[in-house]
mmCIF file of N, CA and C in Angstrom:
data_model
loop_
_atom_site.group_PDB
_atom_site.id
_atom_site.type_symbol
_atom_site.label_atom_id
_atom_site.label_comp_id
_atom_site.label_asym_id
_atom_site.label_seq_id
_atom_site.Cartn_x
_atom_site.Cartn_y
_atom_site.Cartn_z
ATOM 1 N N UNK A 237 112.040 4.314 113.260
ATOM 2 C CA UNK A 237 110.921 3.575 113.789
ATOM 3 C C UNK A 237 110.069 4.493 114.644
ATOM 4 N N UNK A 238 108.794 4.205 114.641
ATOM 5 C CA UNK A 238 107.901 4.973 115.489
ATOM 6 C C UNK A 238 107.936 4.409 116.898
ATOM 7 N N UNK A 239 107.469 5.189 117.840
ATOM 8 C CA UNK A 239 107.506 4.724 119.228
ATOM 9 C C UNK A 239 106.367 3.742 119.491
ATOM 10 N N UNK A 240 106.597 2.842 120.426
ATOM 11 C CA UNK A 240 105.602 1.848 120.808
ATOM 12 C C UNK A 240 104.694 2.482 121.857
ATOM 13 N N UNK A 241 103.387 2.416 121.618
ATOM 14 C CA UNK A 241 102.462 3.055 122.549
ATOM 15 C C UNK A 241 102.069 2.142 123.702
ATOM 16 N N UNK A 242 102.134 0.830 123.491
ATOM 17 C CA UNK A 242 101.872 -0.098 124.590
ATOM 18 C C UNK A 242 102.575 -1.414 124.293
ATOM 19 N N UNK A 243 102.824 -2.199 125.331
ATOM 20 C CA UNK A 243 103.656 -3.394 125.193
ATOM 21 C C UNK A 243 103.030 -4.494 124.349
ATOM 22 N N UNK A 244 101.726 -4.462 124.102
ATOM 23 C CA UNK A 244 101.072 -5.496 123.309
ATOM 24 C C UNK A 244 100.947 -5.134 121.835
ATOM 25 N N UNK A 245 101.498 -4.002 121.434
ATOM 26 C CA UNK A 245 101.397 -3.568 120.047
ATOM 27 C C UNK A 245 102.095 -4.564 119.126
ATOM 28 N N UNK A 246 101.517 -4.767 117.940
ATOM 29 C CA UNK A 246 102.090 -5.691 116.960
ATOM 30 C C UNK A 246 102.269 -4.991 115.625
ATOM 31 N N UNK A 247 103.204 -5.512 114.829
ATOM 32 C CA UNK A 247 103.417 -5.039 113.471
ATOM 33 C C UNK A 247 103.046 -6.168 112.517
ATOM 34 N N UNK A 248 102.357 -5.818 111.448
ATOM 35 C CA UNK A 248 101.977 -6.804 110.448
ATOM 36 C C UNK A 248 103.112 -7.030 109.461
ATOM 37 N N UNK A 249 103.215 -8.259 108.955
ATOM 38 C CA UNK A 249 104.207 -8.596 107.936
ATOM 39 C C UNK A 249 103.679 -8.204 106.563
ATOM 40 N N UNK A 250 104.569 -7.694 105.718
ATOM 41 C CA UNK A 250 104.217 -7.288 104.363
ATOM 42 C C UNK A 250 105.115 -8.039 103.392
ATOM 43 N N UNK A 251 104.507 -8.826 102.491
ATOM 44 C CA UNK A 251 105.249 -9.564 101.475
ATOM 45 C C UNK A 251 105.884 -10.828 102.015
ATOM 46 N N UNK A 252 106.571 -11.550 101.128
ATOM 47 C CA UNK A 252 107.293 -12.755 101.529
ATOM 48 C C UNK A 252 106.402 -13.957 101.743
ATOM 49 N N UNK A 253 106.965 -15.017 102.334
ATOM 50 C CA UNK A 253 106.236 -16.278 102.472
ATOM 51 C C UNK A 253 105.210 -16.324 103.600
ATOM 52 N N UNK A 254 105.309 -15.433 104.574
ATOM 53 C CA UNK A 254 104.324 -15.444 105.660
ATOM 54 C C UNK A 254 102.993 -14.893 105.140
ATOM 55 N N UNK A 255 101.885 -15.442 105.599
ATOM 56 C CA UNK A 255 100.577 -14.974 105.128
ATOM 57 C C UNK A 255 100.351 -13.498 105.436
ATOM 58 N N UNK A 256 99.675 -12.820 104.520
ATOM 59 C CA UNK A 256 99.339 -11.412 104.727
ATOM 60 C C UNK A 256 98.573 -11.273 106.030
ATOM 61 N N UNK A 257 98.977 -10.336 106.837
ATOM 62 C CA UNK A 257 98.298 -10.097 108.099
ATOM 63 C C UNK A 257 98.928 -10.774 109.297
ATOM 64 N N UNK A 258 99.910 -11.661 109.086
ATOM 65 C CA UNK A 258 100.620 -12.230 110.234
ATOM 66 C C UNK A 258 101.264 -11.086 111.009
ATOM 67 N N UNK A 259 101.183 -11.151 112.320
ATOM 68 C CA UNK A 259 101.703 -10.070 113.155
ATOM 69 C C UNK A 259 102.678 -10.609 114.188
ATOM 70 N N UNK A 260 103.646 -9.769 114.531
ATOM 71 C CA UNK A 260 104.643 -10.098 115.547
ATOM 72 C C UNK A 260 104.791 -8.908 116.481
ATOM 73 N N UNK A 261 105.272 -9.128 117.710
ATOM 74 C CA UNK A 261 105.420 -8.019 118.658
ATOM 75 C C UNK A 261 106.262 -6.881 118.080
ATOM 76 N N UNK A 262 105.786 -5.681 118.267
ATOM 77 C CA UNK A 262 106.462 -4.500 117.730
ATOM 78 C C UNK A 262 107.727 -4.147 118.494
ATOM 79 N N UNK A 263 108.029 -4.881 119.553
ATOM 80 C CA UNK A 263 109.244 -4.601 120.311
ATOM 81 C C UNK A 263 110.484 -5.077 119.570
ATOM 82 N N UNK A 264 110.330 -5.935 118.572
ATOM 83 C CA UNK A 264 111.466 -6.439 117.802
ATOM 84 C C UNK A 264 111.819 -5.526 116.645
ATOM 85 N N UNK A 265 113.019 -5.717 116.101
ATOM 86 C CA UNK A 265 113.450 -4.943 114.940
ATOM 87 C C UNK A 265 113.493 -5.796 113.680
ATOM 88 N N UNK A 266 113.370 -7.121 113.840
ATOM 89 C CA UNK A 266 113.405 -8.020 112.687
ATOM 90 C C UNK A 266 112.700 -9.328 113.039
ATOM 91 N N UNK A 267 112.277 -10.031 111.990
ATOM 92 C CA UNK A 267 111.686 -11.362 112.119
ATOM 93 C C UNK A 267 112.402 -12.259 111.124
ATOM 94 N N UNK A 268 112.780 -13.450 111.566
ATOM 95 C CA UNK A 268 113.401 -14.429 110.670
ATOM 96 C C UNK A 268 112.540 -15.680 110.691
ATOM 97 N N UNK A 269 112.250 -16.206 109.511
ATOM 98 C CA UNK A 269 111.372 -17.363 109.351
ATOM 99 C C UNK A 269 112.090 -18.386 108.482
ATOM 100 N N UNK A 270 112.288 -19.590 109.000
ATOM 101 C CA UNK A 270 112.948 -20.654 108.240
ATOM 102 C C UNK A 270 111.919 -21.720 107.898
ATOM 103 N N UNK A 271 111.917 -22.133 106.631
ATOM 104 C CA UNK A 271 110.948 -23.132 106.181
ATOM 105 C C UNK A 271 111.544 -23.980 105.061
ATOM 106 N N UNK A 272 110.889 -25.087 104.777
ATOM 107 C CA UNK A 272 111.253 -25.933 103.641
ATOM 108 C C UNK A 272 110.176 -25.754 102.569
ATOM 109 N N UNK A 273 110.578 -25.446 101.334
ATOM 110 C CA UNK A 273 109.582 -25.246 100.283
ATOM 111 C C UNK A 273 108.868 -26.542 99.880
ATOM 112 N N UNK A 274 109.437 -27.680 100.229
ATOM 113 C CA UNK A 274 108.838 -28.994 99.968
ATOM 114 C C UNK A 274 108.842 -29.779 101.277
ATOM 115 N N UNK A 275 107.873 -30.679 101.483
ATOM 116 C CA UNK A 275 107.792 -31.403 102.760
ATOM 117 C C UNK A 275 108.715 -32.621 102.863
ATOM 118 N N UNK A 276 109.938 -32.501 102.369
ATOM 119 C CA UNK A 276 110.882 -33.616 102.408
ATOM 120 C C UNK A 276 112.138 -33.200 103.162
ATOM 121 N N UNK A 277 112.700 -34.119 103.952
ATOM 122 C CA UNK A 277 113.886 -33.810 104.751
ATOM 123 C C UNK A 277 115.102 -33.451 103.909
ATOM 124 N N UNK A 278 115.189 -33.975 102.687
ATOM 125 C CA UNK A 278 116.370 -33.720 101.865
ATOM 126 C C UNK A 278 116.289 -32.398 101.090
ATOM 127 N N UNK A 279 115.223 -31.646 101.270
ATOM 128 C CA UNK A 279 115.089 -30.342 100.617
ATOM 129 C C UNK A 279 115.668 -29.284 101.553
ATOM 130 N N UNK A 280 116.629 -28.489 101.075
ATOM 131 C CA UNK A 280 117.257 -27.476 101.940
ATOM 132 C C UNK A 280 116.260 -26.414 102.413
ATOM 133 N N UNK A 281 116.527 -25.896 103.578
ATOM 134 C CA UNK A 281 115.684 -24.844 104.150
ATOM 135 C C UNK A 281 115.945 -23.507 103.466
ATOM 136 N N UNK A 282 114.948 -22.667 103.520
ATOM 137 C CA UNK A 282 115.035 -21.289 103.046
ATOM 138 C C UNK A 282 114.805 -20.396 104.267
ATOM 139 N N UNK A 283 115.577 -19.328 104.378
ATOM 140 C CA UNK A 283 115.406 -18.383 105.477
ATOM 141 C C UNK A 283 114.911 -17.057 104.916
ATOM 142 N N UNK A 284 113.743 -16.656 105.375
ATOM 143 C CA UNK A 284 113.165 -15.373 104.977
ATOM 144 C C UNK A 284 113.354 -14.387 106.121
ATOM 145 N N UNK A 285 113.694 -13.164 105.782
ATOM 146 C CA UNK A 285 113.859 -12.151 106.825
ATOM 147 C C UNK A 285 112.949 -10.954 106.549
ATOM 148 N N UNK A 286 112.540 -10.344 107.639
ATOM 149 C CA UNK A 286 111.677 -9.165 107.612
ATOM 150 C C UNK A 286 112.311 -8.110 108.507
ATOM 151 N N UNK A 287 112.314 -6.857 108.047
ATOM 152 C CA UNK A 287 112.844 -5.748 108.839
ATOM 153 C C UNK A 287 111.702 -4.813 109.225
ATOM 154 N N UNK A 288 111.751 -4.321 110.440
ATOM 155 C CA UNK A 288 110.731 -3.376 110.893
ATOM 156 C C UNK A 288 111.015 -2.010 110.284
ATOM 157 N N UNK A 289 110.010 -1.482 109.567
ATOM 158 C CA UNK A 289 110.168 -0.195 108.890
ATOM 159 C C UNK A 289 108.885 0.615 109.006
ATOM 160 N N UNK A 290 109.009 1.923 109.118
ATOM 161 C CA UNK A 290 107.818 2.768 109.080
ATOM 162 C C UNK A 290 107.410 3.033 107.628
ATOM 163 N N UNK A 291 106.135 2.905 107.344
ATOM 164 C CA UNK A 291 105.594 3.250 106.030
ATOM 165 C C UNK A 291 104.557 4.344 106.244
ATOM 166 N N UNK A 292 104.496 5.267 105.299
ATOM 167 C CA UNK A 292 103.579 6.402 105.426
ATOM 168 C C UNK A 292 102.640 6.452 104.242
ATOM 169 N N UNK A 293 101.360 6.550 104.546
ATOM 170 C CA UNK A 293 100.361 6.731 103.490
ATOM 171 C C UNK A 293 99.738 8.105 103.655
ATOM 172 N N UNK A 294 99.202 8.617 102.555
ATOM 173 C CA UNK A 294 98.524 9.908 102.582
ATOM 174 C C UNK A 294 97.029 9.672 102.749
ATOM 175 N N UNK A 295 96.421 10.380 103.684
ATOM 176 C CA UNK A 295 94.978 10.308 103.897
ATOM 177 C C UNK A 295 94.398 11.708 103.742
ATOM 178 N N UNK A 296 93.086 11.797 103.773
ATOM 179 C CA UNK A 296 92.444 13.113 103.663
ATOM 180 C C UNK A 296 92.799 14.012 104.849
ATOM 181 N N UNK A 297 93.182 13.390 105.974
ATOM 182 C CA UNK A 297 93.578 14.157 107.158
ATOM 183 C C UNK A 297 95.079 14.423 107.217
ATOM 184 N N UNK A 298 95.812 13.960 106.216
ATOM 185 C CA UNK A 298 97.257 14.152 106.191
ATOM 186 C C UNK A 298 97.998 12.833 106.239
ATOM 187 N N UNK A 299 99.324 12.873 106.367
ATOM 188 C CA UNK A 299 100.112 11.639 106.365
ATOM 189 C C UNK A 299 99.864 10.794 107.614
ATOM 190 N N UNK A 300 99.902 9.486 107.427
ATOM 191 C CA UNK A 300 99.728 8.532 108.523
ATOM 192 C C UNK A 300 100.857 7.511 108.440
ATOM 193 N N UNK A 301 101.591 7.338 109.532
ATOM 194 C CA UNK A 301 102.741 6.430 109.558
ATOM 195 C C UNK A 301 102.474 5.284 110.511
ATOM 196 N N UNK A 302 102.885 4.108 110.077
ATOM 197 C CA UNK A 302 102.735 2.901 110.894
ATOM 198 C C UNK A 302 103.934 1.994 110.599
ATOM 199 N N UNK A 303 104.382 1.256 111.608
ATOM 200 C CA UNK A 303 105.483 0.307 111.426
ATOM 201 C C UNK A 303 104.965 -1.039 110.941
ATOM 202 N N UNK A 304 105.738 -1.654 110.039
ATOM 203 C CA UNK A 304 105.444 -2.980 109.509
ATOM 204 C C UNK A 304 106.727 -3.790 109.500
ATOM 205 N N UNK A 305 106.599 -5.111 109.476
ATOM 206 C CA UNK A 305 107.737 -5.975 109.192
ATOM 207 C C UNK A 305 107.716 -6.219 107.686
ATOM 208 N N UNK A 306 108.649 -5.583 106.977
ATOM 209 C CA UNK A 306 108.704 -5.628 105.518
ATOM 210 C C UNK A 306 109.653 -6.742 105.078
ATOM 211 N N UNK A 307 109.190 -7.550 104.132
ATOM 212 C CA UNK A 307 109.986 -8.651 103.600
ATOM 213 C C UNK A 307 111.306 -8.115 103.049
ATOM 214 N N UNK A 308 112.423 -8.627 103.589
ATOM 215 C CA UNK A 308 113.757 -8.156 103.205
ATOM 216 C C UNK A 308 114.486 -9.127 102.283
ATOM 217 N N UNK A 309 113.922 -10.311 102.052
ATOM 218 C CA UNK A 309 114.530 -11.267 101.132
ATOM 219 C C UNK A 309 114.641 -12.659 101.721
ATOM 220 N N UNK A 310 115.042 -13.596 100.856
ATOM 221 C CA UNK A 310 115.225 -14.991 101.262
ATOM 222 C C UNK A 310 116.615 -15.462 100.863
ATOM 223 N N UNK A 311 117.180 -16.344 101.690
ATOM 224 C CA UNK A 311 118.488 -16.937 101.416
ATOM 225 C C UNK A 311 118.399 -18.443 101.595
ATOM 226 N N UNK A 312 119.258 -19.159 100.837
ATOM 227 C CA UNK A 312 119.349 -20.600 101.041
ATOM 228 C C UNK A 312 120.335 -20.887 102.169
ATOM 229 N N UNK A 313 120.596 -22.155 102.428
ATOM 230 C CA UNK A 313 121.466 -22.529 103.551
ATOM 231 C C UNK A 313 122.908 -22.083 103.360
ATOM 232 N N UNK A 314 123.291 -21.753 102.137
ATOM 233 C CA UNK A 314 124.660 -21.290 101.866
ATOM 234 C C UNK A 314 124.755 -19.768 101.825
ATOM 235 N N UNK A 315 123.648 -19.100 102.113
ATOM 236 C CA UNK A 315 123.660 -17.645 102.143
ATOM 237 C C UNK A 315 123.422 -16.982 100.804
ATOM 238 N N UNK A 316 123.072 -17.751 99.781
ATOM 239 C CA UNK A 316 122.792 -17.181 98.464
ATOM 240 C C UNK A 316 121.365 -16.642 98.418
ATOM 241 N N UNK A 317 121.224 -15.505 97.769
ATOM 242 C CA UNK A 317 119.903 -14.895 97.664
ATOM 243 C C UNK A 317 118.990 -15.760 96.800
ATOM 244 N N UNK A 318 117.814 -16.088 97.332
ATOM 245 C CA UNK A 318 116.811 -16.861 96.609
ATOM 246 C C UNK A 318 115.772 -15.916 96.016
ATOM 247 N N UNK A 319 115.384 -14.935 96.806
ATOM 248 C CA UNK A 319 114.393 -13.959 96.367
ATOM 249 C C UNK A 319 114.710 -12.624 97.010
ATOM 250 N N UNK A 320 114.617 -11.576 96.206
ATOM 251 C CA UNK A 320 114.877 -10.220 96.674
ATOM 252 C C UNK A 320 113.701 -9.715 97.511
ATOM 253 N N UNK A 321 113.999 -8.879 98.474
ATOM 254 C CA UNK A 321 112.966 -8.291 99.319
ATOM 255 C C UNK A 321 112.240 -7.151 98.632
ATOM 256 N N UNK A 322 111.328 -6.539 99.367
ATOM 257 C CA UNK A 322 110.547 -5.421 98.849
ATOM 258 C C UNK A 322 111.219 -4.092 99.180
ATOM 259 N N UNK A 323 111.150 -3.169 98.243
ATOM 260 C CA UNK A 323 111.577 -1.798 98.543
ATOM 261 C C UNK A 323 110.482 -1.158 99.398
ATOM 262 N N UNK A 324 110.770 -0.013 99.977
ATOM 263 C CA UNK A 324 109.754 0.683 100.772
ATOM 264 C C UNK A 324 108.537 1.021 99.910
ATOM 265 N N UNK A 325 108.782 1.462 98.663
ATOM 266 C CA UNK A 325 107.678 1.811 97.763
ATOM 267 C C UNK A 325 106.839 0.581 97.414
ATOM 268 N N UNK A 326 107.493 -0.556 97.182
ATOM 269 C CA UNK A 326 106.757 -1.790 96.887
ATOM 270 C C UNK A 326 105.937 -2.239 98.093
ATOM 271 N N UNK A 327 106.519 -2.152 99.276
ATOM 272 C CA UNK A 327 105.804 -2.540 100.496
ATOM 273 C C UNK A 327 104.599 -1.629 100.728
ATOM 274 N N UNK A 328 104.782 -0.336 100.531
ATOM 275 C CA UNK A 328 103.668 0.594 100.693
ATOM 276 C C UNK A 328 102.558 0.266 99.702
ATOM 277 N N UNK A 329 102.925 -0.054 98.462
ATOM 278 C CA UNK A 329 101.925 -0.415 97.448
ATOM 279 C C UNK A 329 101.125 -1.644 97.871
ATOM 280 N N UNK A 330 101.783 -2.627 98.481
ATOM 281 C CA UNK A 330 101.077 -3.821 98.972
ATOM 282 C C UNK A 330 100.056 -3.423 100.037
ATOM 283 N N UNK A 331 100.458 -2.565 100.965
ATOM 284 C CA UNK A 331 99.534 -2.168 102.037
ATOM 285 C C UNK A 331 98.382 -1.331 101.499
ATOM 286 N N UNK A 332 98.656 -0.496 100.503
ATOM 287 C CA UNK A 332 97.600 0.346 99.940
ATOM 288 C C UNK A 332 96.620 -0.460 99.099
ATOM 289 N N UNK A 333 97.073 -1.583 98.547
ATOM 290 C CA UNK A 333 96.191 -2.444 97.751
ATOM 291 C C UNK A 333 95.165 -3.161 98.629
ATOM 292 N N UNK A 334 95.487 -3.351 99.897
ATOM 293 C CA UNK A 334 94.569 -4.006 100.843
ATOM 294 C C UNK A 334 94.516 -3.202 102.151
ATOM 295 N N UNK A 335 94.005 -1.980 102.083
ATOM 296 C CA UNK A 335 94.016 -1.114 103.267
ATOM 297 C C UNK A 335 93.183 -1.649 104.424
ATOM 298 N N UNK A 336 92.127 -2.406 104.132
ATOM 299 C CA UNK A 336 91.306 -2.947 105.224
ATOM 300 C C UNK A 336 92.098 -3.904 106.103
ATOM 301 N N UNK A 337 93.093 -4.553 105.530
ATOM 302 C CA UNK A 337 93.938 -5.461 106.307
ATOM 303 C C UNK A 337 95.045 -4.700 107.032
ATOM 304 N N UNK A 338 95.780 -3.874 106.288
ATOM 305 C CA UNK A 338 96.988 -3.260 106.838
ATOM 306 C C UNK A 338 96.758 -1.959 107.605
ATOM 307 N N UNK A 339 95.699 -1.243 107.311
ATOM 308 C CA UNK A 339 95.495 0.057 107.943
ATOM 309 C C UNK A 339 94.193 0.134 108.738
ATOM 310 N N UNK A 340 93.466 -0.971 108.879
ATOM 311 C CA UNK A 340 92.117 -0.944 109.462
ATOM 312 C C UNK A 340 92.029 -0.322 110.849
ATOM 313 N N UNK A 341 92.893 -0.715 111.775
ATOM 314 C CA UNK A 341 92.779 -0.183 113.134
ATOM 315 C C UNK A 341 93.298 1.242 113.238
ATOM 316 N N UNK A 342 93.965 1.695 112.199
ATOM 317 C CA UNK A 342 94.494 3.061 112.214
ATOM 318 C C UNK A 342 93.512 4.047 111.592
ATOM 319 N N UNK A 343 92.427 3.544 110.997
ATOM 320 C CA UNK A 343 91.476 4.431 110.328
ATOM 321 C C UNK A 343 90.569 5.110 111.315
#
């Protein structure tokens, strides 16, 4: 992980059920989000997890690294995998596809 430059720094979420661009304090190492895929009480919850990871992109000035909360996967209430998370390469590809969102303040 990269060092935190100030206490208000945030990391953006990449992939998963949270909207692109959602941010959480960079002081954490993970984010867990529990939701119901349907608005009914009898529908089991799904737990999505995100891990803080540094991703590096290449720019004309050289490599640039930034921390993100990368989607690590989803589990049902019994701990069974519902959806696989993103690899580092997949997460980087998501950020590079929308650089204005994920890399804007770093440009």
